[in-house]
Coordinates of C-alpha atoms in Angstrom, one line a residue:
Chain A
X3 CA -0.6 56.5 -8.4
X4 CA 1.4 56.9 -5.4
X5 CA 5.0 55.9 -5.7
X6 CA 6.4 54.7 -2.4
X7 CA 9.7 52.8 -1.6
X8 CA 8.4 49.1 -1.5
X9 CA 11.6 47.3 -1.1
X10 CA 15.1 48.6 0.4
X11 CA 18.0 46.8 1.1
X12 CA 21.2 48.4 3.4
X13 CA 24.5 47.3 3.0
X14 CA 23.4 44.0 2.4
X15 CA 26.5 41.2 2.6
X16 CA 26.1 37.4 2.5
X17 CA 29.4 35.6 3.1
X18 CA 30.2 32.0 2.3
X19 CA 32.8 29.6 3.3
X20 CA 34.8 28.4 0.4
X21 CA 38.1 26.0 0.3
X22 CA 40.1 29.3 -0.4
X23 CA 38.4 31.3 2.6
X24 CA 35.6 33.5 2.9
X25 CA 33.7 34.8 -0.4
X26 CA 31.2 37.9 -0.4
X27 CA 29.0 36.6 -2.9
X28 CA 26.9 39.7 -2.2
X29 CA 29.1 42.5 -1.0
X30 CA 27.7 45.7 0.6
X31 CA 24.6 46.1 -1.9
X32 CA 22.2 48.6 -1.0
X33 CA 19.1 49.4 -3.3
X34 CA 15.7 50.7 -3.2
X35 CA 12.5 49.7 -5.4
X36 CA 9.7 51.9 -5.9
X37 CA 6.3 50.6 -6.1
X38 CA 5.3 50.4 -9.8
X39 CA 8.8 50.0 -10.8
X40 CA 10.3 47.3 -12.8
X41 CA 13.9 46.9 -12.3
X42 CA 16.2 44.3 -13.8
X43 CA 19.4 42.8 -11.7
X44 CA 22.0 41.9 -14.5
X45 CA 25.5 40.6 -14.3
X46 CA 27.7 37.8 -15.4
X47 CA 27.7 34.2 -13.6
X48 CA 28.8 34.5 -10.4
X49 CA 28.2 38.3 -9.8
X50 CA 26.0 37.2 -6.9
X51 CA 22.4 38.4 -8.6
X52 CA 20.6 34.8 -7.8
X53 CA 22.1 35.3 -4.3
X54 CA 20.4 38.8 -4.0
X55 CA 17.7 37.6 -5.5
X56 CA 17.3 34.6 -3.0
X57 CA 17.9 37.1 0.0
X58 CA 14.8 39.5 -1.4
X59 CA 12.7 36.3 -1.5
X60 CA 13.1 36.0 2.2
X61 CA 14.7 32.3 0.9
X62 CA 18.2 33.1 2.3
X63 CA 19.5 35.1 4.9
X64 CA 22.0 37.7 4.6
X65 CA 25.3 37.6 6.9
X66 CA 24.7 41.3 7.5
X67 CA 22.7 44.4 6.7
X68 CA 19.0 45.0 6.4
X69 CA 16.1 44.4 4.1
X70 CA 12.7 46.4 4.6
X71 CA 9.8 45.5 2.8
X72 CA 6.9 47.9 3.1
X73 CA 8.9 49.2 5.7
X74 CA 9.0 45.7 7.6
X75 CA 12.6 44.5 8.6
X76 CA 13.0 41.1 7.6
X77 CA 16.3 40.2 8.8
X78 CA 15.7 38.9 12.2
X79 CA 12.4 37.2 11.5
X80 CA 11.9 33.6 12.4
X81 CA 11.4 31.3 9.5
X82 CA 7.9 30.9 10.3
X83 CA 7.3 34.8 9.8
X84 CA 9.4 34.6 6.6
X85 CA 7.0 31.9 5.1
X86 CA 4.2 34.6 5.9
X87 CA 5.9 37.2 4.1
X88 CA 6.7 35.2 1.2
X89 CA 2.9 33.9 1.0
X90 CA 1.3 37.5 1.6
X91 CA 3.7 40.0 0.5
X92 CA 5.9 38.4 -2.8
X93 CA 5.3 36.9 -6.0
X94 CA 7.9 34.6 -7.3
X95 CA 8.7 33.3 -11.0
X96 CA 11.3 30.7 -11.3
X97 CA 13.6 29.8 -14.4
X98 CA 11.6 26.5 -14.7
X99 CA 9.6 24.0 -12.4
X100 CA 7.3 26.8 -11.7
X101 CA 4.1 25.0 -11.7
X102 CA 2.8 22.7 -9.2
X103 CA 2.3 19.9 -11.6
X104 CA -1.0 18.3 -10.7
X105 CA -2.8 21.7 -10.6
X106 CA -4.0 23.4 -13.7
X107 CA -3.3 26.6 -14.6
X108 CA -6.2 28.4 -13.2
X109 CA -5.8 26.2 -9.8
X110 CA -1.8 27.1 -10.0
X111 CA -3.0 30.7 -9.9
X112 CA -5.9 30.6 -7.2
X113 CA -3.4 28.6 -5.1
X114 CA -1.8 31.7 -3.8
X115 CA -5.0 33.0 -2.8
X116 CA -6.2 29.7 -1.0
X117 CA -2.5 29.9 0.6
X118 CA -3.5 33.3 1.8
X119 CA -7.2 32.4 2.8
X120 CA -8.7 34.7 0.2
X121 CA -10.1 32.2 -2.6
X122 CA -13.7 34.0 -2.7
X123 CA -15.9 34.4 -6.1
X124 CA -14.3 37.5 -6.7
X125 CA -10.5 35.9 -6.5
X126 CA -11.7 33.3 -8.7
X127 CA -12.9 35.8 -11.5
X128 CA -9.8 37.9 -10.6
X129 CA -7.4 34.6 -11.7
X130 CA -9.8 33.9 -14.7
X131 CA -9.3 37.3 -15.9
X132 CA -5.5 37.6 -15.3
X133 CA -5.0 34.1 -17.2
X134 CA -7.2 35.5 -20.2
X135 CA -5.1 38.9 -20.1
X136 CA -1.9 36.6 -20.3
X137 CA -3.6 35.2 -23.5
X138 CA -4.5 31.6 -21.4
X139 CA -8.4 32.0 -21.9
X140 CA -8.2 28.7 -23.6
X141 CA -5.6 26.7 -21.2
X142 CA -7.1 27.5 -18.0
X143 CA -7.9 23.9 -17.4
X144 CA -4.7 22.7 -18.6
X145 CA -2.5 20.6 -16.6
X146 CA 1.4 22.1 -16.8
X147 CA 2.4 18.8 -18.6
X148 CA 0.0 20.0 -21.3
X149 CA 1.6 23.5 -21.9
X150 CA 4.5 25.2 -23.5
X151 CA 7.4 26.4 -21.7
X152 CA 5.8 30.0 -22.5
X153 CA 2.5 29.2 -21.2
X154 CA 3.8 27.9 -18.1
X155 CA 5.9 31.3 -17.5
X156 CA 2.6 33.2 -18.2
X157 CA 0.7 31.2 -15.6
X158 CA 3.8 31.6 -12.9
X159 CA 3.6 35.6 -13.7
X160 CA -0.4 35.5 -13.3
X161 CA 0.4 33.3 -9.9
X162 CA 2.8 36.0 -8.6
X163 CA 0.5 39.1 -9.1
X164 CA -2.8 37.5 -8.0
X165 CA -2.6 38.0 -4.3
X166 CA -1.3 41.6 -4.9
X167 CA 2.3 41.2 -3.5
X168 CA 4.3 44.3 -2.7
X169 CA 7.1 42.6 -4.3
X170 CA 7.4 40.6 -7.6
X171 CA 10.4 38.7 -8.4
X172 CA 11.4 36.6 -11.5
X173 CA 14.4 34.5 -11.7
X174 CA 15.4 34.3 -15.6
X175 CA 12.0 34.0 -16.5
X176 CA 12.8 33.5 -20.4
X177 CA 15.7 31.4 -20.2
X178 CA 14.0 28.7 -21.6
X179 CA 12.2 30.5 -24.1
X180 CA 12.5 31.4 -27.5
X181 CA 13.2 34.9 -28.5
X182 CA 9.7 36.2 -29.4
X183 CA 7.9 34.1 -26.5
X184 CA 10.7 35.6 -24.2
X185 CA 9.9 39.2 -25.1
X186 CA 5.9 38.6 -25.1
X187 CA 6.4 37.3 -21.4
X188 CA 8.7 40.3 -20.3
X189 CA 6.4 42.7 -21.8
X190 CA 3.2 41.5 -20.3
X191 CA 5.3 41.1 -16.9
X192 CA 6.4 44.7 -17.0
X193 CA 2.9 46.1 -18.2
X194 CA 1.4 44.2 -15.3
X195 CA 4.0 45.5 -12.7
X196 CA 3.2 48.8 -13.7
X197 CA -0.3 48.8 -13.9
X198 CA -1.0 46.9 -10.6
X199 CA 1.9 49.3 -9.1
X200 CA 4.1 46.3 -7.8
X201 CA 7.8 46.6 -7.2
X202 CA 9.1 44.1 -9.8
X203 CA 12.9 43.0 -9.9
X204 CA 13.9 40.6 -12.8
X205 CA 17.2 38.8 -12.7
X206 CA 18.2 37.9 -16.4
X207 CA 21.4 37.0 -18.6
X208 CA 19.6 38.3 -21.4
X209 CA 20.3 42.1 -21.7
X210 CA 17.5 42.7 -24.7
X211 CA 15.1 41.8 -21.8
X212 CA 16.0 45.1 -20.1
X213 CA 14.1 47.1 -22.7
X214 CA 10.9 46.7 -20.7
X215 CA 12.5 47.9 -17.3
X216 CA 12.7 51.1 -15.7
X217 CA 16.2 50.7 -14.1
X218 CA 19.1 48.4 -14.6
X219 CA 21.4 47.4 -11.8
X220 CA 24.7 45.9 -12.9
X221 CA 26.5 43.8 -10.2
X222 CA 30.0 42.2 -10.6
X223 CA 31.6 40.0 -8.0
X224 CA 28.8 40.6 -5.5
X225 CA 29.0 44.5 -5.5
X226 CA 26.6 46.7 -7.1
X227 CA 28.6 48.3 -9.8
X228 CA 26.7 50.2 -12.2
X229 CA 23.0 51.8 -12.5
X230 CA 21.3 52.6 -15.7
X231 CA 18.1 54.8 -15.3
X232 CA 15.9 56.1 -18.3
X233 CA 15.0 54.6 -21.8
X234 CA 17.9 56.1 -23.7
X235 CA 20.7 55.0 -20.9
X236 CA 19.4 51.6 -20.8
X237 CA 19.0 51.2 -24.5
X238 CA 22.8 52.7 -24.7
X239 CA 23.8 49.9 -22.1
X240 CA 21.9 47.3 -24.3
X241 CA 23.2 48.1 -27.5
X242 CA 26.9 49.1 -26.1
X243 CA 26.9 45.4 -24.5
X244 CA 25.8 43.9 -27.7
X245 CA 28.6 45.4 -29.7
Chain B
X19 CA 6.0 26.5 27.2
X20 CA 7.4 26.5 23.8
X21 CA 4.8 27.8 21.3
X22 CA 4.1 26.0 17.9
X23 CA 6.0 27.8 15.1
X24 CA 2.8 27.7 12.7
X25 CA 2.1 30.7 11.4
X26 CA -1.6 30.2 10.4
X27 CA -4.7 29.0 12.0
X28 CA -4.6 25.0 12.3
X29 CA -7.8 25.0 10.3
X30 CA -6.0 26.8 7.4
X31 CA -3.1 24.6 7.1
X32 CA -5.2 21.3 7.3
X33 CA -7.3 22.9 4.6
X34 CA -4.6 23.3 2.1
X35 CA -2.9 20.3 3.1
X36 CA -6.0 18.3 2.3
X37 CA -6.5 20.6 -1.1
X38 CA -2.8 19.4 -2.0
X39 CA -3.0 16.0 -1.0
X40 CA -6.5 15.2 -2.4
X41 CA -5.9 17.0 -5.8
X42 CA -2.6 15.2 -6.3
X43 CA -4.3 11.7 -5.5
X44 CA -7.1 12.5 -8.2
X45 CA -4.6 13.9 -10.8
X46 CA -2.3 10.8 -10.4
X47 CA -5.0 8.1 -9.9
X48 CA -2.8 5.5 -11.7
X49 CA 0.3 6.0 -9.5
X50 CA -1.5 6.3 -6.1
X51 CA -3.5 3.1 -7.0
X52 CA -0.4 1.0 -7.7
X53 CA 0.9 1.8 -4.2
X54 CA -2.6 1.0 -2.9
X55 CA -2.3 -2.5 -4.6
X56 CA 1.0 -3.3 -3.1
X57 CA -0.7 -2.4 0.4
X58 CA -3.6 -4.7 -0.9
X59 CA -1.3 -7.4 -1.4
X60 CA 0.4 -7.1 2.3
X61 CA -3.4 -6.6 3.6
X62 CA -4.1 -10.1 2.0
X63 CA -0.7 -11.8 3.3
X64 CA -1.4 -10.4 6.9
X65 CA -5.2 -11.0 7.1
X66 CA -4.4 -14.7 6.0
X67 CA -1.7 -15.2 8.2
X68 CA -4.2 -13.8 11.0
X69 CA -7.0 -16.1 9.8
X70 CA -4.8 -19.1 9.3
X71 CA -3.6 -18.7 13.0
X72 CA -6.9 -18.2 14.3
X73 CA -8.0 -21.1 12.3
X74 CA -5.3 -23.4 13.7
X75 CA -5.8 -22.0 17.0
X76 CA -9.5 -22.5 16.8
X77 CA -9.1 -26.0 15.5
X78 CA -6.9 -26.8 18.8
X79 CA -9.0 -25.0 21.4
X80 CA -12.5 -24.6 20.0
X81 CA -14.1 -27.0 22.3
X82 CA -12.2 -26.0 25.1
X83 CA -12.8 -22.5 24.7
X84 CA -16.4 -23.2 24.4
X85 CA -16.8 -25.0 27.4
X86 CA -19.6 -23.8 29.9
X87 CA -17.2 -24.6 33.0
X88 CA -14.9 -23.1 35.3
X89 CA -12.1 -25.8 35.8
X90 CA -10.8 -28.9 34.3
X91 CA -9.1 -31.7 36.6
X92 CA -6.3 -33.2 35.2
X93 CA -4.1 -36.6 36.6
X94 CA -1.4 -35.3 38.5
X95 CA 2.0 -35.1 36.1
X96 CA -0.2 -35.0 32.9
X97 CA 1.2 -31.5 32.2
X98 CA -2.4 -30.8 31.9
X99 CA -2.3 -32.6 28.6
X100 CA -5.9 -33.8 28.2
X101 CA -4.4 -37.0 26.5
X102 CA -2.0 -37.8 29.1
X103 CA -4.6 -37.5 31.9
X104 CA -6.6 -40.6 33.1
X105 CA -8.9 -40.4 36.2
X106 CA -11.0 -43.2 37.2
X107 CA -14.6 -43.5 38.6
X108 CA -13.3 -43.3 42.1
X109 CA -11.6 -40.0 41.7
X110 CA -14.6 -38.3 39.9
X111 CA -16.7 -39.3 42.8
X112 CA -14.3 -37.6 45.2
X113 CA -14.2 -34.5 43.1
X114 CA -18.1 -34.6 42.9
X115 CA -18.2 -34.5 46.7
X116 CA -16.0 -31.6 47.1
X117 CA -17.4 -28.4 48.3
X118 CA -18.1 -25.5 45.7
X119 CA -18.3 -28.2 42.9
X120 CA -21.7 -27.6 41.6
X121 CA -21.6 -30.0 38.8
X122 CA -18.8 -32.3 37.1
X123 CA -18.5 -34.4 33.9
X124 CA -16.1 -36.8 32.6
X125 CA -14.6 -36.1 29.3
X126 CA -13.4 -39.7 27.3
X127 CA -11.1 -38.8 24.0
X128 CA -10.4 -40.8 21.6
X129 CA -9.9 -41.1 17.5
X130 CA -12.2 -42.4 14.9
X131 CA -13.4 -42.1 11.3
X132 CA -16.8 -41.6 9.9
X133 CA -17.0 -43.8 6.9
X134 CA -18.9 -44.0 3.7
X135 CA -19.9 -46.8 1.4
X136 CA -20.6 -44.8 -1.6
X137 CA -16.8 -44.4 -2.3
X138 CA -16.5 -41.1 -0.5
X139 CA -13.2 -40.5 1.6
X140 CA -13.7 -41.2 5.2
X141 CA -13.6 -38.1 7.4
X142 CA -11.2 -38.4 10.6
X143 CA -12.9 -37.0 13.7
X144 CA -12.1 -36.9 17.5
X145 CA -14.6 -39.0 19.3
X146 CA -15.8 -37.3 22.5
X147 CA -17.3 -39.4 25.0
X148 CA -19.5 -37.2 27.4
X149 CA -21.7 -37.5 30.5
X150 CA -25.2 -36.5 29.1
X151 CA -26.5 -33.5 31.1
X152 CA -23.1 -32.8 32.4
X153 CA -20.4 -30.1 32.0
X154 CA -18.6 -31.0 28.9
X155 CA -21.7 -31.6 26.8
X156 CA -22.1 -29.1 24.1
X157 CA -25.6 -27.4 23.7
X158 CA -27.0 -28.6 20.2
X159 CA -28.3 -26.0 17.7
X160 CA -30.7 -28.6 16.0
X161 CA -32.0 -31.7 17.4
X162 CA -32.0 -32.8 20.9
X163 CA -29.7 -33.4 23.7
X164 CA -28.5 -37.0 24.7
X165 CA -30.7 -38.5 27.6
X166 CA -29.0 -41.9 28.5
X167 CA -25.6 -42.7 29.2
X168 CA -25.4 -45.7 26.7
X169 CA -27.2 -45.0 23.3
X170 CA -26.6 -45.6 19.8
X171 CA -26.7 -41.6 19.2
X172 CA -24.1 -39.0 18.3
X173 CA -24.2 -35.3 18.2
X174 CA -21.9 -33.9 15.3
X175 CA -19.9 -30.5 15.6
X176 CA -21.1 -27.9 12.6
X177 CA -17.8 -28.9 10.9
X178 CA -18.3 -32.5 11.0
X179 CA -21.5 -31.8 9.6
X180 CA -20.2 -29.7 6.9
X181 CA -17.5 -32.4 5.8
X182 CA -19.8 -35.7 6.2
X183 CA -23.1 -34.1 4.9
X184 CA -24.8 -35.9 7.8
X185 CA -28.2 -34.7 8.8
X186 CA -30.2 -35.1 12.0
X187 CA -32.0 -38.6 11.6
X188 CA -29.1 -39.8 9.3
X189 CA -27.0 -42.9 10.3
X190 CA -23.3 -42.2 10.9
X191 CA -21.0 -45.1 10.1
X192 CA -18.1 -44.9 12.9
X193 CA -15.0 -46.7 12.3
X194 CA -12.5 -47.7 14.9
X195 CA -10.0 -50.3 15.6
X196 CA -10.5 -52.7 18.2
X197 CA -7.7 -55.4 18.6
X198 CA -6.4 -55.9 15.2
X199 CA -9.8 -55.5 13.5
X200 CA -11.7 -52.5 12.2
X201 CA -15.1 -52.6 13.7
X202 CA -17.9 -50.0 12.0
X203 CA -20.4 -48.9 14.4
X204 CA -23.9 -47.4 13.0
X205 CA -24.9 -44.4 15.3
X206 CA -28.1 -42.2 14.5
X207 CA -27.5 -38.5 14.7
X208 CA -29.6 -37.0 17.2
X209 CA -28.0 -33.3 17.4
X210 CA -25.7 -30.7 15.6
X211 CA -24.0 -28.1 17.5
X212 CA -21.6 -25.5 16.7
X213 CA -18.3 -25.5 15.9
X214 CA -16.5 -27.6 18.4
X215 CA -13.2 -29.0 17.0
X216 CA -10.7 -30.7 19.1
X217 CA -7.0 -31.7 18.3
X218 CA -7.2 -30.0 14.7
X219 CA -10.3 -32.4 14.0
X220 CA -14.1 -32.2 13.6
X221 CA -15.7 -33.8 16.5
X222 CA -18.5 -36.2 17.5
X223 CA -20.0 -36.5 20.9
X224 CA -21.2 -39.8 22.1
X225 CA -22.5 -40.8 25.5
X226 CA -19.5 -42.1 27.6
X227 CA -20.8 -45.6 28.0
X228 CA -21.3 -46.3 24.3
X229 CA -17.9 -44.7 23.8
X230 CA -16.3 -47.2 25.7
X231 CA -18.1 -49.7 23.8
X232 CA -16.7 -48.3 20.1
X233 CA -13.6 -46.7 20.7
X234 CA -10.5 -47.8 19.4
X235 CA -8.7 -49.9 22.1
X236 CA -6.0 -53.1 22.2
X237 CA -6.9 -56.5 22.6
X238 CA -6.4 -56.3 26.5
X239 CA -8.7 -53.6 26.8
X240 CA -11.7 -55.4 25.1
X241 CA -14.3 -56.0 27.9
X242 CA -11.9 -54.6 30.6
X243 CA -14.0 -52.6 33.4
X244 CA -15.6 -49.1 33.7
X245 CA -14.5 -46.6 31.2
X246 CA -11.9 -44.3 32.2
X247 CA -12.2 -40.4 31.7
X248 CA -9.0 -38.2 30.5
X249 CA -10.4 -35.3 32.5
X250 CA -13.4 -33.9 34.6
X251 CA -14.8 -30.7 33.8
X252 CA -16.0 -28.6 36.6
X253 CA -18.9 -26.3 37.2
X254 CA -18.7 -24.3 40.2
X255 CA -21.3 -22.8 42.6
X256 CA -19.4 -19.7 42.9
X257 CA -16.9 -19.0 39.7
X258 CA -15.4 -16.4 41.7
X259 CA -14.4 -18.8 44.2
X260 CA -12.3 -20.9 41.7
X261 CA -9.0 -20.6 43.9
X262 CA -10.6 -21.9 47.0
X263 CA -12.0 -24.8 45.2
X264 CA -9.0 -25.3 43.2
X265 CA -7.2 -25.7 46.7
X266 CA -9.8 -28.1 48.4
X267 CA -9.7 -30.1 45.4
X268 CA -6.0 -30.7 45.9
X269 CA -5.8 -31.0 49.6
X270 CA -8.8 -33.6 49.4
X271 CA -8.2 -35.8 46.1
X272 CA -5.2 -37.4 45.6
X273 CA -3.0 -37.3 42.5
X274 CA -4.8 -34.5 40.7
X275 CA -4.0 -31.2 39.1
X276 CA -6.6 -28.4 38.6
X277 CA -6.4 -25.7 35.8
X278 CA -8.4 -22.9 34.5
X279 CA -10.2 -23.0 31.0
X280 CA -7.2 -20.5 29.5
X281 CA -4.5 -22.8 31.4
X282 CA -6.0 -25.9 29.8
X283 CA -6.1 -24.4 26.3
X284 CA -2.2 -23.1 26.6
X285 CA -1.2 -26.6 27.4
X286 CA -3.1 -28.3 24.3
X287 CA 0.2 -29.9 22.3
X288 CA 1.7 -27.6 20.3
X289 CA -0.8 -24.7 20.7
X290 CA 1.3 -22.0 22.7
X291 CA 4.4 -22.5 20.1
X292 CA 2.1 -22.9 17.2
X293 CA 0.4 -19.3 18.0
X294 CA 3.8 -17.6 18.7
X295 CA 4.9 -19.0 15.3
X296 CA 2.4 -17.4 13.6
X297 CA 2.3 -14.2 15.6
X298 CA 5.9 -13.9 14.9
X299 CA 5.1 -14.1 11.0
X300 CA 2.5 -11.8 11.2
X301 CA 5.1 -9.2 13.1
X302 CA 7.2 -9.7 10.3
X303 CA 4.9 -9.2 7.5
X304 CA 4.0 -6.0 9.0
X305 CA 7.7 -5.0 9.7
X306 CA 8.1 -5.9 5.6
X307 CA 5.0 -3.9 5.0
X308 CA 6.4 -0.7 6.8
X309 CA 9.7 -0.9 4.8
X310 CA 8.0 -1.4 1.7
X311 CA 5.6 1.3 2.0
X312 CA 8.0 3.4 3.2
X313 CA 10.7 3.0 0.2
X314 CA 7.4 3.7 -2.1
X315 CA 6.4 7.0 -0.6
X316 CA 10.3 7.9 -0.1
X317 CA 10.8 7.3 -4.0
X318 CA 7.6 9.4 -4.4
X319 CA 9.1 12.2 -2.4
X320 CA 12.7 12.2 -4.0
X321 CA 10.6 12.7 -7.7
X322 CA 8.8 15.8 -6.6
X323 CA 11.8 17.6 -4.5
X324 CA 11.4 20.8 -6.9
X325 CA 7.5 20.8 -6.6
X326 CA 7.8 20.7 -2.8
X327 CA 10.7 23.4 -3.2
X328 CA 7.8 25.6 -5.3
X329 CA 5.4 25.0 -2.5
X330 CA 7.7 26.2 0.2
X331 CA 9.0 29.2 -2.0
X332 CA 5.5 30.4 -2.4
X333 CA 4.7 30.3 1.2
X334 CA 3.3 26.7 2.0
X335 CA 4.4 26.3 5.4
X336 CA 6.3 23.2 6.4
X337 CA 3.5 21.6 8.5
X338 CA 1.3 22.0 5.5
X339 CA 3.6 20.3 3.5
X340 CA 4.3 17.4 6.1
X341 CA 0.4 17.3 6.8
X342 CA -0.4 16.7 2.9
X343 CA 1.8 13.8 3.0
X344 CA 0.6 12.4 5.7
X345 CA -3.4 12.8 4.3
X346 CA -2.0 11.1 1.0
X347 CA 0.0 8.2 2.8
X348 CA -3.3 7.7 5.4
X349 CA -5.5 7.7 2.1
X350 CA -3.6 5.5 0.3
X351 CA -3.1 2.9 2.9
X352 CA -6.7 3.0 3.9
X353 CA -8.2 2.0 0.1
X354 CA -5.2 -0.3 -0.1
X355 CA -6.1 -2.1 3.5
X356 CA -9.9 -2.1 2.3
X357 CA -8.8 -3.5 -1.6
X358 CA -6.9 -6.3 0.4
X359 CA -9.7 -7.0 2.9
X360 CA -12.0 -7.4 -0.1
X361 CA -10.0 -9.6 -1.9
X362 CA -9.2 -11.7 1.2
X363 CA -12.8 -12.1 1.6
X364 CA -13.4 -13.3 -2.1
X365 CA -10.7 -15.4 -1.6
X366 CA -11.5 -17.1 1.8
X367 CA -15.1 -17.8 -0.2
X368 CA -12.8 -20.4 -2.5
X369 CA -11.1 -22.1 0.3
X370 CA -12.6 -25.7 1.4
X371 CA -13.6 -26.4 5.2
X372 CA -10.7 -28.4 5.2
X373 CA -8.5 -25.4 5.4
X374 CA -8.4 -24.0 8.8
X375 CA -9.1 -20.4 8.1
X376 CA -11.2 -18.4 10.4
X377 CA -11.9 -14.5 9.9
X378 CA -12.5 -13.5 13.6
X379 CA -13.6 -10.0 13.6
X380 CA -11.5 -8.9 16.4
X381 CA -8.3 -10.4 15.2
X382 CA -9.3 -9.1 11.6
X383 CA -10.2 -5.6 12.8
X384 CA -6.8 -5.6 15.0
X385 CA -4.8 -6.6 11.7
X386 CA -6.8 -4.0 9.5
X387 CA -5.7 -1.2 12.2
X388 CA -2.2 -2.4 12.4
X389 CA -2.3 -2.0 8.4
X390 CA -3.8 1.3 8.7
X391 CA -1.2 2.3 11.2
X392 CA 1.9 0.8 9.3
X393 CA 1.4 3.5 6.3
X394 CA 2.2 6.4 8.1
X395 CA 4.9 4.4 10.2
X396 CA 6.5 3.3 6.8
X397 CA 6.0 7.0 5.3
X398 CA 7.7 8.7 8.3
X399 CA 10.9 8.8 6.5
X400 CA 9.7 10.4 3.5
X401 CA 7.5 13.1 5.7
X402 CA 10.8 14.1 7.3
X403 CA 12.3 14.2 4.2
X404 CA 9.8 16.6 2.5
X405 CA 9.6 18.7 5.5
X406 CA 13.6 19.2 5.4
X407 CA 13.6 20.0 1.7
X408 CA 14.9 23.5 1.4
X409 CA 13.3 25.7 -1.4
X410 CA 16.5 27.4 -2.5
X411 CA 18.0 23.8 -2.9
X412 CA 14.9 22.3 -4.7
X413 CA 14.8 25.0 -7.1
X414 CA 18.5 25.3 -8.1
X415 CA 19.0 28.5 -6.6
X416 CA 21.9 27.7 -4.3
X417 CA 25.3 28.2 -5.3

């Protein structure tokens, strides 16, 4: 598979006004993520990783800097264009409340195709195959309320990938899962990112989940402070922070 | 011109809005049905107030509004109130001679009761004397018209026939008071007309000379002179020349005032005040409906902030979210209005004919349209709220 740069940020700064003055929630962050690469964004609470993810998801505008998704600059886009980018180019899973509660698992996944006006027989079949691949063949017609947190997260992963986005973002997808389920979800996510050649970014507090990523970006006080690449370096980082 | 900021073809977002709206409705039938039921109850209230207004108005104006005539002549200074007006034979004759008057008939009003000797309650009626073959005599639906000015015959309006259960050929016993005594007169029913209520009472028509013989009167009036009409009803040669004929009447006949049929209805005692009271009640019910429906939809939107946040985050446009809300509100309102209309129809079947409720097609349709409009009107605040939900805040991603 080709490995092109799917996402690039250049000197992203996001400034907020607080009682004590201006705060840089994201401070001069430049990253590149290639297609087929799965990256973890880690850091303590308040380090700016969720703000960074929101900016990458075109949900929040940065104060300065550039974001290029598939080479297209997002910074100056009007909101209507950003909505289109979110619909076509980005897949998203959230920490909780992921699903549209009145749609079944299959309908939730198909929704991304509907939104992109691409729901045809092939699309429906792909949605079913993807859910089956995620171990949800028996749960396709269940409503979110009839599924466990782990099952809902897997549906969200299917929904994030079904429309072949360039970038897949996951915000703490394992926060509400037990350890076993959490490992399963992230492993499946990582496999699909690699197989489908998407650029994936996961924001997580749980460093054990970094076992499945290709690169770890560590943030602190809004800055990108360290980068870990390669299996051994990542495992060393995970084990080092555990002790 | 500023271009719309919708980034997809209208058909696309309407399709996705329709899909989301209908799916949510079908998957939450119970919740939406409850809202529809509340709308149904509001509909029931609005339709009943409208029907009551129509029924009361109809009870007042029915005879006058169905007159096949163009003008009504009153005694001057009677304020165009039929009961206050008196027009003697000389003036009626003068009115008939006016150029442009094709025909004229006196209307003689009084009250009486139809009584029964089988223990049934008497039915109070408006006893209306008319000149056979002249304007003012209603067309019969069954039986025959009057032929003589003096005959022991009556024509019943539909309401009288319904309440008294009298049929053509039956004898109606009419009770009036003359001097200090109750008098009973046997009259043969020769015809039945459609509804012709007058003064909120069912009516009985009678040739005017017979009317004068049997009407309630004081001791002093007994055996006195010719009958005196209250008003004269005119049919014109050219109805479009009503203003000219009115001017001629005023100029050539002393001590009269002239009104159109509409003006005569508005001058009916209490009619305008009654109708405006009922219209105000109806309007307030609609306003309360808007607030109640608005409240329901607002609560609903507040309950699904995160759901709307997810939809927006994954790329559903704001217009699509807003249109989905509008579709839901319109569908829920339509279902509620139709349930309410059906309940109203069922309830109306159980009302006795004495209750003045009339379901007029036009008025009911207007009320139904108004009710269907109040749903989206009431939901405007919630639609606006849904459109303004920010996905970041809804998903708890904003710090």
